[in-house]
XYZ file of C-alpha atoms in Angstrom:
454
model
C 217.996 -114.432 287.509
C 218.750 -112.930 284.093
C 220.942 -109.853 283.898
C 219.105 -106.612 283.071
C 219.566 -105.152 279.589
C 222.265 -102.527 280.063
C 222.091 -99.334 278.015
C 225.468 -97.598 278.144
C 225.411 -93.862 277.371
C 228.864 -92.393 276.692
C 228.805 -88.664 277.393
C 226.689 -86.353 279.544
C 226.244 -83.422 277.152
C 223.158 -82.460 275.148
C 222.637 -85.862 273.523
C 223.776 -87.953 276.470
C 221.664 -86.178 279.085
C 218.506 -85.778 276.985
C 218.673 -89.375 275.717
C 219.090 -90.784 279.229
C 216.362 -88.469 280.553
C 213.862 -89.657 277.963
C 214.906 -93.294 278.345
C 214.331 -93.267 282.090
C 210.815 -91.954 281.452
C 209.970 -94.387 278.654
C 211.519 -97.398 280.391
C 210.080 -96.628 283.813
C 208.409 -100.042 284.092
C 211.530 -101.924 282.969
C 213.750 -99.969 285.345
C 211.392 -100.610 288.235
C 211.217 -104.316 287.401
C 215.001 -104.581 287.104
C 214.940 -105.799 283.504
C 216.761 -102.707 282.192
C 219.610 -100.532 283.440
C 220.883 -97.154 282.165
C 224.534 -96.302 282.820
C 225.859 -92.850 281.920
C 229.651 -92.430 281.761
C 230.729 -88.786 281.706
C 233.882 -86.865 282.683
C 231.856 -84.247 284.600
C 228.837 -84.690 286.906
C 226.926 -82.000 285.033
C 225.749 -80.950 281.583
C 226.949 -77.524 280.424
C 224.504 -75.351 278.495
C 227.158 -73.878 276.233
C 225.132 -71.012 274.666
C 225.200 -69.346 278.093
C 229.000 -69.494 278.466
C 229.550 -65.967 277.037
C 227.085 -64.496 279.542
C 228.693 -66.479 282.353
C 232.071 -65.046 281.311
C 230.603 -61.539 281.320
C 229.081 -62.030 284.766
C 225.434 -61.833 283.640
C 224.752 -65.409 284.793
C 226.256 -67.327 287.698
C 228.437 -70.263 286.553
C 226.347 -72.628 288.705
C 223.274 -71.823 286.657
C 224.694 -72.731 283.236
C 225.249 -76.336 284.324
C 222.674 -79.039 285.107
C 223.555 -81.639 287.797
C 223.158 -85.060 286.201
C 222.562 -86.990 289.414
C 219.524 -84.841 290.207
C 218.028 -84.961 286.713
C 218.889 -88.586 285.928
C 217.804 -89.996 289.279
C 216.949 -93.440 287.848
C 220.244 -93.821 285.993
C 223.623 -94.938 287.276
C 226.096 -92.080 286.830
C 229.781 -93.002 286.509
C 232.276 -90.123 286.536
C 235.048 -91.173 284.183
C 236.071 -91.464 280.565
C 235.622 -94.263 278.074
C 239.052 -95.046 276.638
C 238.016 -97.532 273.942
C 235.115 -99.642 272.695
C 235.268 -103.225 271.442
C 231.801 -103.703 270.047
C 232.599 -107.213 268.826
C 232.775 -108.142 272.527
C 230.151 -105.569 273.612
C 232.699 -104.057 275.982
C 233.767 -100.506 276.802
C 237.007 -99.808 278.648
C 236.810 -96.877 281.037
C 238.963 -95.016 283.522
C 237.395 -93.423 286.600
C 238.621 -91.422 289.576
C 238.583 -94.640 291.583
C 240.736 -96.566 289.105
C 243.314 -93.781 289.292
C 243.375 -93.997 293.100
C 243.488 -97.793 293.129
C 246.229 -97.960 290.532
C 244.545 -100.939 288.891
C 244.187 -99.378 285.453
C 241.074 -99.104 283.311
C 238.132 -101.446 283.849
C 235.806 -103.145 281.351
C 232.068 -102.572 281.294
C 229.778 -104.751 279.188
C 226.610 -103.446 277.544
C 223.635 -104.532 275.438
C 222.882 -101.167 273.777
C 225.508 -98.464 273.264
C 224.834 -94.735 272.815
C 227.907 -92.801 271.715
C 227.544 -89.102 272.530
C 231.009 -88.008 273.714
C 230.659 -84.601 272.033
C 233.619 -82.731 270.635
C 236.895 -81.115 271.639
C 238.598 -77.948 270.440
C 240.132 -78.287 266.985
C 243.606 -76.821 267.194
C 246.225 -76.271 264.518
C 250.028 -76.544 264.829
C 250.433 -72.838 265.630
C 253.734 -72.146 267.437
C 253.099 -70.966 270.987
C 249.398 -71.917 271.015
C 249.713 -74.762 273.567
C 251.598 -72.433 275.918
C 249.579 -69.231 275.605
C 246.203 -70.114 274.053
C 242.953 -70.032 276.034
C 239.979 -72.203 275.076
C 236.302 -71.351 275.400
C 234.360 -74.606 275.526
C 233.821 -75.310 279.229
C 232.411 -73.299 282.118
C 235.824 -73.432 283.788
C 237.424 -71.832 280.724
C 234.713 -69.160 280.573
C 235.186 -68.112 284.191
C 238.967 -68.378 283.876
C 238.847 -66.036 280.871
C 236.751 -63.495 282.781
C 239.236 -63.530 285.656
C 242.104 -63.263 283.177
C 240.655 -60.196 281.409
C 240.122 -58.309 284.673
C 243.592 -59.354 285.840
C 245.103 -57.871 282.659
C 243.313 -54.611 283.401
C 244.815 -54.671 286.905
C 248.280 -55.198 285.401
C 247.810 -52.376 282.899
C 246.583 -50.042 285.627
C 249.562 -50.621 287.900
C 252.529 -51.034 285.526
C 254.918 -48.250 284.562
C 256.072 -50.048 281.420
C 254.113 -48.922 278.312
C 254.933 -52.189 276.475
C 253.492 -54.321 279.291
C 250.432 -52.071 279.462
C 249.746 -52.338 275.720
C 250.183 -56.119 275.710
C 247.896 -56.507 278.730
C 245.161 -54.445 277.067
C 245.285 -56.307 273.717
C 242.852 -59.231 273.415
C 242.999 -61.498 270.345
C 240.140 -63.908 269.536
C 240.682 -66.492 266.795
C 237.508 -67.826 265.143
C 234.451 -65.987 263.856
C 231.789 -68.558 264.706
C 229.263 -68.381 267.540
C 231.744 -69.038 270.336
C 234.326 -66.479 269.233
C 231.959 -63.636 268.325
C 229.668 -64.004 271.337
C 232.555 -64.401 273.796
C 234.379 -61.368 272.404
C 231.224 -59.220 272.312
C 230.157 -60.057 275.873
C 233.651 -59.623 277.341
C 234.198 -56.344 275.493
C 230.923 -55.099 276.994
C 232.031 -56.220 280.444
C 235.534 -54.746 280.153
C 234.238 -51.416 278.816
C 231.953 -51.146 281.848
C 234.721 -52.237 284.232
C 237.146 -49.599 282.886
C 235.111 -46.812 284.532
C 236.316 -48.043 287.924
C 240.022 -47.624 287.034
C 241.478 -44.148 287.503
C 243.924 -44.498 284.602
C 242.100 -46.722 282.091
C 239.598 -45.723 279.429
C 237.558 -48.081 277.216
C 239.494 -46.742 274.190
C 242.725 -48.058 275.716
C 241.562 -51.666 275.272
C 242.225 -53.267 271.894
C 240.040 -56.155 270.733
C 240.937 -58.136 267.617
C 238.840 -60.844 265.925
C 240.766 -63.065 263.486
C 238.784 -65.172 260.995
C 240.220 -67.263 258.149
C 237.018 -67.108 256.058
C 235.598 -64.066 254.293
C 232.724 -63.612 256.783
C 231.685 -64.276 260.371
C 228.639 -66.065 261.800
C 227.851 -68.010 258.600
C 224.845 -69.633 260.317
C 222.868 -66.352 260.336
C 223.460 -65.663 256.645
C 225.644 -63.278 254.668
C 223.524 -60.155 255.257
C 223.343 -60.576 259.034
C 227.041 -61.499 259.077
C 227.901 -58.193 257.412
C 225.688 -56.352 259.888
C 227.510 -58.066 262.781
C 230.871 -56.918 261.376
C 229.613 -53.323 261.123
C 228.352 -53.442 264.699
C 231.620 -54.824 266.048
C 233.737 -52.327 264.136
C 231.531 -49.488 265.378
C 232.624 -50.528 268.887
C 236.272 -50.172 267.836
C 236.727 -53.947 267.514
C 239.284 -54.833 264.855
C 237.756 -57.577 262.648
C 240.302 -59.263 260.358
C 238.748 -61.451 257.646
C 240.688 -63.931 255.492
C 243.434 -63.810 258.089
C 245.061 -66.587 260.110
C 247.062 -66.745 263.295
C 250.577 -67.819 262.296
C 252.242 -67.778 265.720
C 251.796 -66.590 269.286
C 255.230 -67.357 270.680
C 256.791 -65.023 273.261
C 253.383 -63.393 273.808
C 253.319 -61.904 270.300
C 250.423 -62.799 267.979
C 251.693 -62.892 264.391
C 248.941 -62.774 261.756
C 249.088 -63.935 258.145
C 248.785 -60.333 256.925
C 252.089 -59.517 258.632
C 250.632 -57.799 261.701
C 252.460 -58.382 264.996
C 250.389 -57.881 268.133
C 252.110 -58.049 271.524
C 249.392 -59.589 273.689
C 248.900 -61.603 276.845
C 245.515 -62.960 275.686
C 244.909 -65.309 272.731
C 241.474 -66.979 272.824
C 241.136 -69.945 270.444
C 237.598 -70.677 269.218
C 238.419 -71.894 265.692
C 236.130 -74.886 265.512
C 235.787 -78.322 267.074
C 236.496 -81.931 266.160
C 234.945 -85.235 267.306
C 236.064 -86.648 270.643
C 239.230 -88.790 270.357
C 237.499 -91.869 271.788
C 235.747 -92.455 268.446
C 239.085 -93.366 266.896
C 239.500 -96.038 269.594
C 236.481 -98.064 268.500
C 235.848 -100.751 265.892
C 232.987 -98.722 264.410
C 232.779 -97.077 260.950
C 233.908 -93.419 260.749
C 233.708 -90.895 257.933
C 236.567 -88.748 256.654
C 235.997 -86.201 259.449
C 236.219 -88.819 262.170
C 232.491 -88.895 262.915
C 230.412 -92.079 263.163
C 228.573 -93.048 259.995
C 224.909 -93.176 260.938
C 221.569 -93.896 259.320
C 218.596 -91.537 259.446
C 217.326 -93.663 262.352
C 220.439 -92.657 264.353
C 221.874 -96.181 264.329
C 225.518 -96.658 263.361
C 225.737 -97.968 259.789
C 226.101 -101.728 259.420
C 226.256 -102.355 263.163
C 223.528 -103.557 265.499
C 222.847 -102.133 268.964
C 224.986 -98.979 268.534
C 223.455 -95.505 268.337
C 224.886 -92.008 267.992
C 223.854 -88.377 267.578
C 225.186 -84.859 267.988
C 228.795 -83.853 267.323
C 229.927 -87.488 267.191
C 227.538 -88.560 264.449
C 227.286 -87.983 260.709
C 223.500 -88.145 260.337
C 221.892 -87.806 256.871
C 219.663 -84.746 256.541
C 216.518 -86.199 254.963
C 214.955 -82.708 254.685
C 217.771 -81.346 252.478
C 217.146 -80.816 248.778
C 220.690 -81.837 247.862
C 221.416 -85.561 248.335
C 224.255 -86.536 250.640
C 223.966 -83.595 253.036
C 224.385 -84.210 256.766
C 222.789 -82.557 259.775
C 224.896 -79.755 261.204
C 226.581 -80.732 264.492
C 224.837 -78.074 266.602
C 222.590 -77.932 269.662
C 219.434 -77.427 267.601
C 219.827 -80.868 266.012
C 221.374 -82.548 269.073
C 218.398 -81.919 271.367
C 215.901 -83.128 268.768
C 218.027 -86.118 267.789
C 218.182 -87.197 271.443
C 214.388 -87.463 271.530
C 214.230 -89.701 268.441
C 217.264 -91.668 269.629
C 215.634 -92.550 272.952
C 212.387 -93.509 271.234
C 214.233 -95.765 268.780
C 216.188 -97.528 271.529
C 212.925 -98.158 273.392
C 211.281 -99.402 270.186
C 214.257 -101.667 269.490
C 214.057 -103.239 272.953
C 210.331 -103.794 272.520
C 210.538 -105.051 268.943
C 208.719 -102.058 267.441
C 209.514 -100.149 264.206
C 212.067 -97.307 264.298
C 211.541 -93.658 263.340
C 213.571 -91.497 260.984
C 215.078 -88.274 262.261
C 213.859 -85.342 260.185
C 214.145 -81.693 261.156
C 214.378 -78.725 258.813
C 216.886 -76.155 260.039
C 214.919 -73.388 261.783
C 217.626 -70.719 261.751
C 220.051 -69.162 264.212
C 220.346 -66.395 266.771
C 223.521 -64.781 268.110
C 224.230 -62.195 270.797
C 226.585 -59.277 270.158
C 226.617 -58.115 273.761
C 224.011 -56.452 275.972
C 220.893 -55.409 273.975
C 222.571 -56.261 270.646
C 222.204 -59.317 268.431
C 221.435 -60.848 265.031
C 218.935 -63.529 264.079
C 217.803 -65.391 260.967
C 214.859 -67.571 261.971
C 212.358 -69.192 259.593
C 213.421 -66.802 256.854
C 212.972 -63.669 258.961
C 215.968 -61.446 259.701
C 216.227 -59.482 262.919
C 218.973 -57.290 264.326
C 219.679 -55.134 267.336
C 217.430 -55.300 270.385
C 214.699 -57.587 268.897
C 217.337 -60.158 267.897
C 218.962 -59.967 271.343
C 215.566 -60.463 272.992
C 214.858 -63.444 270.734
C 218.287 -64.891 271.606
C 217.491 -64.750 275.316
C 213.938 -66.041 274.941
C 215.010 -68.975 272.768
C 217.820 -70.130 275.026
C 215.751 -69.625 278.173
C 213.180 -71.984 276.657
C 215.887 -74.541 275.823
C 217.949 -74.625 279.024
C 216.972 -77.856 280.862
C 214.832 -77.952 284.025
C 212.430 -75.381 285.438
C 214.904 -74.804 288.280
C 217.564 -73.486 285.888
C 215.059 -71.449 283.868
C 213.848 -69.677 287.012
C 217.365 -68.973 288.289
C 218.597 -67.613 284.953
C 215.509 -65.405 284.581
C 215.972 -64.095 288.135
C 219.623 -63.248 287.430
C 218.745 -61.433 284.225
C 216.130 -59.425 286.122
C 218.556 -58.510 288.912
C 221.335 -57.599 286.448
C 218.905 -55.173 284.817
C 218.177 -53.508 288.155
C 221.683 -53.373 289.607
C 225.210 -52.685 288.386
C 227.452 -55.339 286.846
C 229.788 -57.388 289.015
C 233.418 -56.510 288.274
C 235.099 -58.894 290.707
C 237.881 -61.203 289.558
C 238.191 -64.432 291.559
C 241.395 -65.680 289.988
C 242.365 -67.428 293.222
C 239.592 -69.973 292.549
C 241.849 -71.553 289.930
C 244.562 -72.170 292.562
C 242.652 -72.324 295.874
C 245.524 -73.857 297.889
C 248.173 -71.363 296.778
C 247.863 -69.092 299.830
C 247.845 -71.984 302.296
C 250.844 -73.627 300.628
C 252.738 -70.344 300.939
C 251.817 -70.034 304.609
C 252.689 -73.670 305.364
C 256.030 -73.620 303.542
C 259.103 -73.667 305.793
C 260.813 -70.293 306.176
C 263.827 -69.738 303.930
C 267.182 -70.681 305.405
C 269.421 -67.599 305.535
C 272.273 -69.444 307.227
C 273.600 -69.010 310.747
C 273.101 -65.617 312.318
C 276.361 -63.815 313.060
C 277.381 -63.913 316.707
C 277.090 -60.656 318.623
């Protein structure tokens, strides 16, 4: 018997999940006949819908409902929980480490493939800022979002119970670095949540909390345009949020954020959302990369000069054939990633069947951003919206884009219930260290030496 054609999908994010989902539909006959096999290698058994992370952090959506279980959605694919360490395309081999290889102690294993889809996504782009590895908090995963929510409420608990004014001020100062979607939406949603939560503390007022947004450029939210960016700054400042433009974080050692304008902010919270970079695994391949470390791709989403390798999303530098200026690339955002996945799956199917390939072409439709409950900005198809209409458009758009009817229904139900009832203000910080209490109880009692004789 001949071996089935193996399609290896690296990554279970937007591109990875949507490509595998479409492939298992288009190749239904081949999968049933055993002539094709789809293997998805991903570090997590779920896809995170990242636009909902700010609302998950604010408690508007349950964390379980911003993730999509891959095994349920990709029921005709083989899901491998692990990470690809390197790719040797000359040998059609990917080296991967899984939970099992760690337990067995045998090291990474090799997996051969016939078609390779590289969609490992991106990781946080950090700079050599002193103290950042020790005190910085990311905002890219659902775990980080929920951890940040717990952290903010915990700081309010500290401020409420301490007698030291310096500790109180540091606990109530929250510094966000990065004025893109992630930073602005996370800050706006958490500020909303914290302002509401403050009413339940006898000695805290919303004015006691200090929120600072640090952005190195001269504007925030560049995707929604200059006018809407200026409106967003006015809205944030009207809520007593300190927006610092053309400013960088120089250091955050010893729990003091030092800014490039000379400001020193004692703080226990530094949230880093200053951009992303391609996943490190791309550097461990024998495939062509551009100066930013992304895979050089054609408009058909194939890697340049290489057969049987495909890429899209954050990992790929895809020419924008709709742009007026030559040489422009598609922005590495969800809007392109979801649409690229569709074309990518169709081209892989066409390649296997010997049919012509399609070009990826999508004119940028615009952007929407939330600024907290009932507030937002949008620039869609040339139309500019702000305030409640923009916020409503933000919710409607992302509800339409979150995968599966199951998740759509659950998110809509939670939004409805949150409109009828009060916000949740519970911090479940113990979730991050669930065995801490048991370990304390199971530890042997301290030895105080022999008791004195009576």
